[in-house]
Amino acid sequence: MDPTVLQQTPLQPSPGIGDGSKSERTPLALRVFGALLMAGGVAVVPEVIHTLAQMGTIFVEKTYTDDSLLTIILYVTLALSACFCALASGVLGFRLLRGNRRRARLIAEAVAIGLVVAFSADLLLFGVNPGLWFLGACALILIAAHVWVDPSLSGERELQRRLRLMQTREEAEDGTLGLDKTGRGYIELDFFNLFWIFVIASVAGVVIESIYHVLVVDFGHYEDRAGLLWGPFSPIYGFGAVLMTLALNRFHNAPIPVVFLVSAVIGGAFEYFVSWFMEYAFGAIAWDYTGTFLNINGRTNFMFMCMWGALGVVWVKLALPALLHTVNLIPWRWRYSITALCAALMIFDGAMTLVALDCWYSRLAGAAPDNALEQFCAEQFDNQWMENRFESMSIHPDAAHRSS
């Protein structure tokens, strides 16, 4: 590479999201996303009002049950998290309207966490309901705003353009794009990397579970282990891989026993939470380890915690470098368009899976379809279809604890 070329076209660093500088993006883009974020915050307000009204009904009518304490905790969690999201989205939107990006990343990440908490509590309490769509819309606006105004992304695109002009792609060919330049972790924890980690781990999870079931659980018998309506995806492994990456990114040089122990604890806790969540929200039971060595309420056990530990070691020490190299094989010209398209398809697949599971639960609970969406699911994803698709899962409405 001719050093004079670099001198002629210096790459100026992009302003940091937290340094208070103005974005290289046009003020119009900031104003548009600022207005959308404020609108998203307003859209969450009805969910706060609905939750407070439901809480008031419980106290006025004194409809307490044995599990009412947990239900009340979920109501309070939903009310607080939704209220926080509404206020923080409004604040972030107002700041972007004025072109102020100081601490915008911190506020955006806090809103994202609040939305995840609110979405989970809402789903546990009411199943699939209109309130989820408001929260989902707010999340989509937040993601779009983050991708658009995040200077690190615009900086990466500028780097790509100049590297193409200089006809050099050594970094991409070596698979070093996406590495954490600070050295504190192994990879950059951005949406691009985490999304492809989720997708690839979801597919790998289906393959691993299918092989394990054929060879160990029921020799010679294949069982569909997918967790979404369409495609060979098991989201529990996808989310587990993302969680492992977030937790272990800074442990990539740690001794193997340390990585194993951290992975075992995190994996076991994650497996326990997913099992509890599915049963509470849908009365769904996908695994039961009751009677096995050191099991915890049948939701996880010693053997599978050890498996999570081993997977964590393989993931951090071997899989992440190979995965990063594979993801960097995506042509630069299509890098973000392919990711955006695949993300939209995965979001649609996940949303329809939740809807289909909720309708399956309602049918087994004896409720007849009362709207066009439920009628569509009853026709396209009837009980037999769902049983064949989710072979390892069974729905028991009496086991669910949600309010509707």
Coordinates of N, CA and C in Angstrom, one line a residue, residues 131-277:
G131 N -50.5 -4.7 23.6 CA -49.4 -4.0 24.3 C -48.0 -4.4 23.8
L132 N -47.8 -5.7 23.4 CA -46.5 -6.1 22.9 C -46.2 -5.4 21.7
W133 N -47.2 -5.1 20.8 CA -46.9 -4.5 19.5 C -46.3 -3.1 19.8
F134 N -46.9 -2.4 20.7 CA -46.4 -1.0 21.0 C -44.9 -1.1 21.5
L135 N -44.6 -2.0 22.4 CA -43.3 -2.2 22.9 C -42.3 -2.6 21.7
G136 N -42.8 -3.5 20.9 CA -42.0 -3.9 19.7 C -41.7 -2.8 18.8
A137 N -42.8 -1.9 18.5 CA -42.6 -0.8 17.6 C -41.5 0.2 18.2
C138 N -41.6 0.4 19.5 CA -40.6 1.2 20.1 C -39.2 0.6 20.0
A139 N -39.1 -0.7 20.1 CA -37.8 -1.3 20.0 C -37.2 -1.2 18.6
L140 N -38.1 -1.3 17.6 CA -37.6 -1.2 16.2 C -37.1 0.2 15.9
I141 N -37.9 1.2 16.4 CA -37.4 2.6 16.3 C -36.1 2.8 16.9
L142 N -35.9 2.2 18.1 CA -34.7 2.4 18.8 C -33.5 1.8 18.1
I143 N -33.7 0.6 17.5 CA -32.7 -0.1 16.7 C -32.3 0.7 15.5
A144 N -33.3 1.2 14.8 CA -33.1 1.9 13.6 C -32.3 3.2 13.9
A145 N -32.7 3.9 15.0 CA -32.0 5.1 15.3 C -30.6 4.8 15.7
H146 N -30.4 3.7 16.5 CA -29.0 3.4 16.9 C -28.1 3.1 15.7
V147 N -28.6 2.3 14.7 CA -27.8 2.0 13.6 C -27.6 3.2 12.7
W148 N -28.5 4.1 12.6 CA -28.4 5.3 11.8 C -27.4 6.3 12.3
V149 N -27.6 6.6 13.6 CA -26.8 7.8 14.2 C -25.5 7.3 14.9
D150 N -25.3 6.0 15.1 CA -24.1 5.6 15.8 C -22.9 5.9 14.9
P151 N -22.0 6.8 15.3 CA -20.9 7.1 14.5 C -19.9 6.0 14.2
S152 N -19.9 5.0 15.1 CA -19.0 3.9 14.8 C -19.4 3.2 13.6
L153 N -20.7 3.1 13.3 CA -21.1 2.4 12.1 C -20.8 3.3 10.9
S154 N -21.1 4.6 10.9 CA -20.8 5.4 9.8 C -19.3 5.5 9.6
G155 N -18.5 5.4 10.7 CA -17.1 5.4 10.6 C -16.6 4.1 9.9
E156 N -17.2 3.0 10.2 CA -16.9 1.7 9.6 C -17.2 1.8 8.1
R157 N -18.3 2.4 7.7 CA -18.7 2.5 6.3 C -17.7 3.4 5.6
E158 N -17.2 4.4 6.2 CA -16.2 5.3 5.6 C -14.9 4.6 5.4
L159 N -14.5 3.8 6.4 CA -13.3 3.0 6.3 C -13.5 2.0 5.1
Q160 N -14.6 1.4 5.0 CA -14.8 0.4 3.8 C -14.6 1.1 2.5
R161 N -15.2 2.3 2.4 CA -15.2 3.1 1.1 C -13.7 3.4 0.7
R162 N -13.0 3.8 1.7 CA -11.6 4.2 1.4 C -10.7 3.0 1.1
L163 N -11.0 1.9 1.8 CA -10.2 0.7 1.6 C -10.5 0.2 0.2
R164 N -11.8 0.3 -0.3 CA -12.1 -0.1 -1.7 C -11.4 0.8 -2.7
L165 N -11.3 2.1 -2.4 CA -10.6 3.1 -3.3 C -9.2 2.7 -3.4
M166 N -8.6 2.3 -2.2 CA -7.1 2.0 -2.2 C -6.9 0.5 -2.6
Q167 N -8.0 -0.2 -2.9 CA -7.9 -1.6 -3.4 C -7.1 -2.5 -2.5
T168 N -7.4 -2.4 -1.2 CA -6.8 -3.3 -0.2 C -7.9 -3.8 0.7
R169 N -7.9 -5.1 0.9 CA -8.9 -5.6 1.8 C -8.2 -6.7 2.8
E170 N -7.0 -6.3 3.2 CA -6.3 -7.3 4.0 C -7.0 -7.6 5.3
E171 N -7.6 -6.5 5.9 CA -8.3 -6.7 7.2 C -9.5 -7.6 7.1
A172 N -10.2 -7.5 6.0 CA -11.4 -8.3 5.8 C -11.0 -9.7 5.5
E173 N -10.0 -9.9 4.6 CA -9.6 -11.2 4.2 C -8.9 -12.0 5.4
D174 N -8.3 -11.3 6.3 CA -7.7 -11.9 7.5 C -8.7 -12.2 8.6
G175 N -10.0 -11.7 8.4 CA -11.0 -11.9 9.4 C -10.8 -11.1 10.7
T176 N -10.2 -9.9 10.5 CA -9.9 -9.1 11.7 C -11.0 -8.0 11.9
L177 N -11.9 -7.8 10.9 CA -13.0 -6.9 11.1 C -13.8 -7.4 12.3
G178 N -14.3 -6.4 13.1 CA -15.1 -6.8 14.2 C -14.4 -7.1 15.5
L179 N -13.1 -7.2 15.4 CA -12.3 -7.4 16.7 C -12.4 -6.2 17.6
D180 N -12.4 -6.4 18.9 CA -12.4 -5.3 19.8 C -11.0 -4.6 19.8
K181 N -11.0 -3.4 19.2 CA -9.7 -2.7 19.0 C -9.2 -2.2 20.4
T182 N -10.0 -2.1 21.4 CA -9.5 -1.7 22.7 C -8.7 -2.8 23.4
G183 N -8.9 -4.0 23.0 CA -8.2 -5.1 23.7 C -8.8 -5.6 24.9
R184 N -9.9 -5.0 25.4 CA -10.6 -5.4 26.6 C -11.4 -6.7 26.4
G185 N -11.9 -6.9 25.2 CA -12.7 -8.1 24.9 C -12.1 -8.6 23.5
Y186 N -12.8 -9.7 23.1 CA -12.3 -10.3 21.8 C -13.0 -9.6 20.6
I187 N -14.3 -9.5 20.7 CA -15.0 -8.9 19.5 C -15.7 -7.6 20.0
E188 N -16.1 -6.8 19.0 CA -17.0 -5.7 19.3 C -18.4 -6.1 19.5
L189 N -19.0 -5.7 20.5 CA -20.3 -6.1 20.9 C -21.4 -5.2 20.2
D190 N -21.4 -5.2 18.9 CA -22.3 -4.4 18.1 C -23.4 -5.3 17.6
F191 N -24.4 -4.6 17.0 CA -25.6 -5.3 16.5 C -25.2 -6.3 15.5
F192 N -24.3 -6.0 14.5 CA -24.0 -6.8 13.4 C -23.4 -8.1 13.9
N193 N -22.4 -8.1 14.8 CA -21.8 -9.3 15.3 C -22.7 -10.1 16.2
L194 N -23.5 -9.5 17.1 CA -24.4 -10.2 17.9 C -25.5 -10.9 17.2
F195 N -26.0 -10.2 16.1 CA -27.1 -10.8 15.3 C -26.6 -12.1 14.7
W196 N -25.4 -12.1 14.1 CA -25.0 -13.3 13.4 C -24.5 -14.4 14.4
I197 N -24.1 -14.0 15.5 CA -23.9 -15.0 16.6 C -25.2 -15.7 16.9
F198 N -26.2 -14.9 17.1 CA -27.5 -15.5 17.4 C -28.0 -16.4 16.3
V199 N -27.9 -16.0 15.0 CA -28.4 -16.9 13.9 C -27.6 -18.2 13.8
I200 N -26.2 -18.0 13.8 CA -25.4 -19.2 13.6 C -25.5 -20.2 14.8
A201 N -25.6 -19.6 16.0 CA -25.8 -20.5 17.2 C -27.1 -21.2 17.2
S202 N -28.2 -20.5 16.7 CA -29.5 -21.1 16.7 C -29.5 -22.3 15.8
V203 N -28.8 -22.2 14.6 CA -28.7 -23.3 13.7 C -27.9 -24.4 14.3
A204 N -26.7 -24.1 14.9 CA -25.8 -25.1 15.5 C -26.5 -25.8 16.6
G205 N -27.4 -25.1 17.4 CA -28.1 -25.7 18.5 C -29.0 -26.8 18.0
V206 N -29.7 -26.5 16.9 CA -30.6 -27.6 16.3 C -29.8 -28.8 15.9
V207 N -28.7 -28.6 15.3 CA -27.9 -29.7 14.8 C -27.4 -30.5 16.0
I208 N -26.8 -29.8 17.0 CA -26.3 -30.5 18.2 C -27.4 -31.3 18.9
E209 N -28.5 -30.6 19.2 CA -29.6 -31.3 19.9 C -30.1 -32.5 19.1
S210 N -30.3 -32.4 17.8 CA -30.8 -33.5 16.9 C -29.8 -34.7 17.0
I211 N -28.5 -34.4 16.9 CA -27.5 -35.5 16.9 C -27.6 -36.2 18.3
Y212 N -27.6 -35.3 19.4 CA -27.6 -35.9 20.7 C -28.9 -36.7 21.0
H213 N -30.0 -36.3 20.4 CA -31.3 -37.1 20.6 C -31.2 -38.4 19.9
V214 N -30.7 -38.4 18.6 CA -30.6 -39.6 17.8 C -29.6 -40.6 18.4
L215 N -28.5 -40.1 19.0 CA -27.4 -41.0 19.4 C -27.6 -41.4 20.9
V216 N -28.2 -40.5 21.7 CA -28.2 -40.8 23.2 C -29.6 -41.0 23.7
V217 N -30.5 -40.0 23.5 CA -31.8 -40.0 24.1 C -32.6 -41.2 23.6
D218 N -32.8 -41.2 22.3 CA -33.6 -42.3 21.6 C -32.9 -42.7 20.3
F219 N -32.1 -43.7 20.5 CA -31.1 -44.1 19.4 C -31.9 -44.4 18.1
G220 N -31.5 -43.7 17.0 CA -32.1 -43.9 15.7 C -33.3 -43.2 15.4
H221 N -33.9 -42.5 16.4 CA -35.2 -41.8 16.2 C -34.9 -40.3 16.1
Y222 N -35.2 -39.7 14.9 CA -35.1 -38.3 14.7 C -36.3 -37.5 15.2
E223 N -36.0 -36.4 15.9 CA -37.0 -35.5 16.5 C -36.7 -34.1 16.1
D224 N -37.7 -33.4 15.6 CA -37.5 -32.0 15.2 C -37.3 -31.2 16.5
R225 N -36.1 -30.5 16.5 CA -35.7 -29.8 17.7 C -35.8 -28.2 17.5
A226 N -36.4 -27.8 16.4 CA -36.5 -26.4 16.1 C -37.4 -25.7 17.1
G227 N -37.1 -24.4 17.3 CA -37.9 -23.6 18.2 C -38.7 -22.5 17.6
L228 N -38.6 -22.3 16.3 CA -39.4 -21.3 15.6 C -40.3 -21.9 14.6
L229 N -41.3 -21.2 14.1 CA -42.2 -21.8 13.1 C -41.5 -22.2 11.8
W230 N -40.6 -21.4 11.4 CA -39.9 -21.7 10.1 C -38.4 -21.7 10.3
G231 N -37.8 -22.6 9.6 CA -36.3 -22.6 9.6 C -35.7 -23.5 10.7
P232 N -34.5 -23.9 10.5 CA -33.8 -24.7 11.5 C -33.1 -23.9 12.6
F233 N -34.0 -23.2 13.4 CA -33.5 -22.3 14.4 C -34.0 -22.7 15.8
S234 N -33.1 -22.7 16.8 CA -33.4 -23.0 18.2 C -33.0 -21.7 18.9
P235 N -33.9 -20.8 19.2 CA -33.6 -19.5 19.7 C -33.0 -19.6 21.1
I236 N -33.2 -20.7 21.9 CA -32.6 -20.8 23.2 C -31.1 -20.9 23.1
Y237 N -30.6 -21.5 22.0 CA -29.1 -21.6 21.8 C -28.7 -20.2 21.3
G238 N -29.5 -19.6 20.4 CA -29.1 -18.3 19.9 C -28.9 -17.3 21.0
F239 N -30.0 -17.2 21.9 CA -29.9 -16.2 23.0 C -28.8 -16.6 24.0
G240 N -28.7 -18.0 24.2 CA -27.6 -18.4 25.1 C -26.2 -18.0 24.6
A241 N -26.0 -18.1 23.3 CA -24.7 -17.8 22.7 C -24.5 -16.3 22.8
V242 N -25.5 -15.5 22.6 CA -25.4 -14.0 22.8 C -25.0 -13.7 24.3
L243 N -25.8 -14.4 25.2 CA -25.5 -14.1 26.6 C -24.1 -14.6 27.0
M244 N -23.6 -15.7 26.5 CA -22.3 -16.2 26.7 C -21.3 -15.2 26.2
T245 N -21.5 -14.7 25.0 CA -20.6 -13.7 24.4 C -20.5 -12.4 25.2
L246 N -21.7 -11.9 25.6 CA -21.7 -10.7 26.4 C -20.9 -10.9 27.8
A247 N -21.1 -12.1 28.4 CA -20.5 -12.4 29.7 C -19.1 -12.8 29.6
L248 N -18.7 -13.5 28.5 CA -17.3 -14.1 28.4 C -16.4 -13.3 27.5
N249 N -16.9 -12.3 26.9 CA -16.0 -11.6 25.9 C -14.7 -11.2 26.4
R250 N -14.7 -10.8 27.7 CA -13.4 -10.4 28.3 C -12.7 -11.5 28.9
F251 N -13.2 -12.7 28.8 CA -12.6 -13.9 29.4 C -11.9 -14.7 28.3
H252 N -11.7 -14.1 27.1 CA -11.2 -14.9 26.0 C -9.7 -15.4 26.3
N253 N -9.0 -14.7 27.1 CA -7.7 -15.2 27.5 C -7.6 -15.8 28.9
A254 N -8.7 -16.0 29.5 CA -8.8 -16.5 30.9 C -8.5 -18.0 30.8
P255 N -8.0 -18.6 31.9 CA -7.8 -20.1 32.0 C -9.0 -20.8 31.7
I256 N -8.9 -22.0 31.1 CA -10.1 -22.8 30.7 C -11.0 -23.1 31.9
P257 N -10.4 -23.5 33.1 CA -11.3 -23.8 34.3 C -12.2 -22.6 34.6
V258 N -11.7 -21.4 34.5 CA -12.4 -20.2 34.8 C -13.6 -20.0 33.8
V259 N -13.3 -20.2 32.6 CA -14.3 -20.1 31.5 C -15.3 -21.1 31.7
F260 N -14.9 -22.4 32.1 CA -15.8 -23.5 32.3 C -16.8 -23.2 33.4
L261 N -16.3 -22.7 34.5 CA -17.2 -22.5 35.7 C -18.1 -21.3 35.4
V262 N -17.6 -20.2 34.8 CA -18.5 -19.1 34.5 C -19.6 -19.5 33.5
S263 N -19.2 -20.3 32.5 CA -20.2 -20.7 31.5 C -21.2 -21.7 32.1
A264 N -20.8 -22.6 33.0 CA -21.7 -23.5 33.6 C -22.8 -22.8 34.5
V265 N -22.3 -21.8 35.2 CA -23.3 -21.1 36.1 C -24.2 -20.3 35.2
I266 N -23.7 -19.5 34.3 CA -24.6 -18.7 33.4 C -25.5 -19.6 32.6
G267 N -25.0 -20.7 32.0 CA -25.8 -21.6 31.2 C -26.9 -22.2 32.0
G268 N -26.6 -22.7 33.2 CA -27.6 -23.3 34.1 C -28.7 -22.3 34.5
A269 N -28.3 -21.1 34.9 CA -29.2 -20.1 35.2 C -30.1 -19.7 34.1
F270 N -29.5 -19.6 32.9 CA -30.3 -19.3 31.7 C -31.3 -20.4 31.4
E271 N -30.9 -21.6 31.4 CA -31.8 -22.7 31.2 C -32.9 -22.8 32.2
Y272 N -32.6 -22.5 33.4 CA -33.7 -22.5 34.5 C -34.7 -21.4 34.2
F273 N -34.2 -20.2 33.8 CA -35.1 -19.1 33.6 C -36.0 -19.3 32.4
V274 N -35.4 -19.9 31.3 CA -36.2 -20.2 30.1 C -37.3 -21.2 30.4
S275 N -36.9 -22.2 31.1 CA -37.9 -23.2 31.5 C -39.1 -22.6 32.3
W276 N -38.7 -21.8 33.3 CA -39.7 -21.2 34.1 C -40.6 -20.2 33.3
F277 N -39.9 -19.4 32.4 CA -40.7 -18.5 31.6 C -41.7 -19.2 30.7

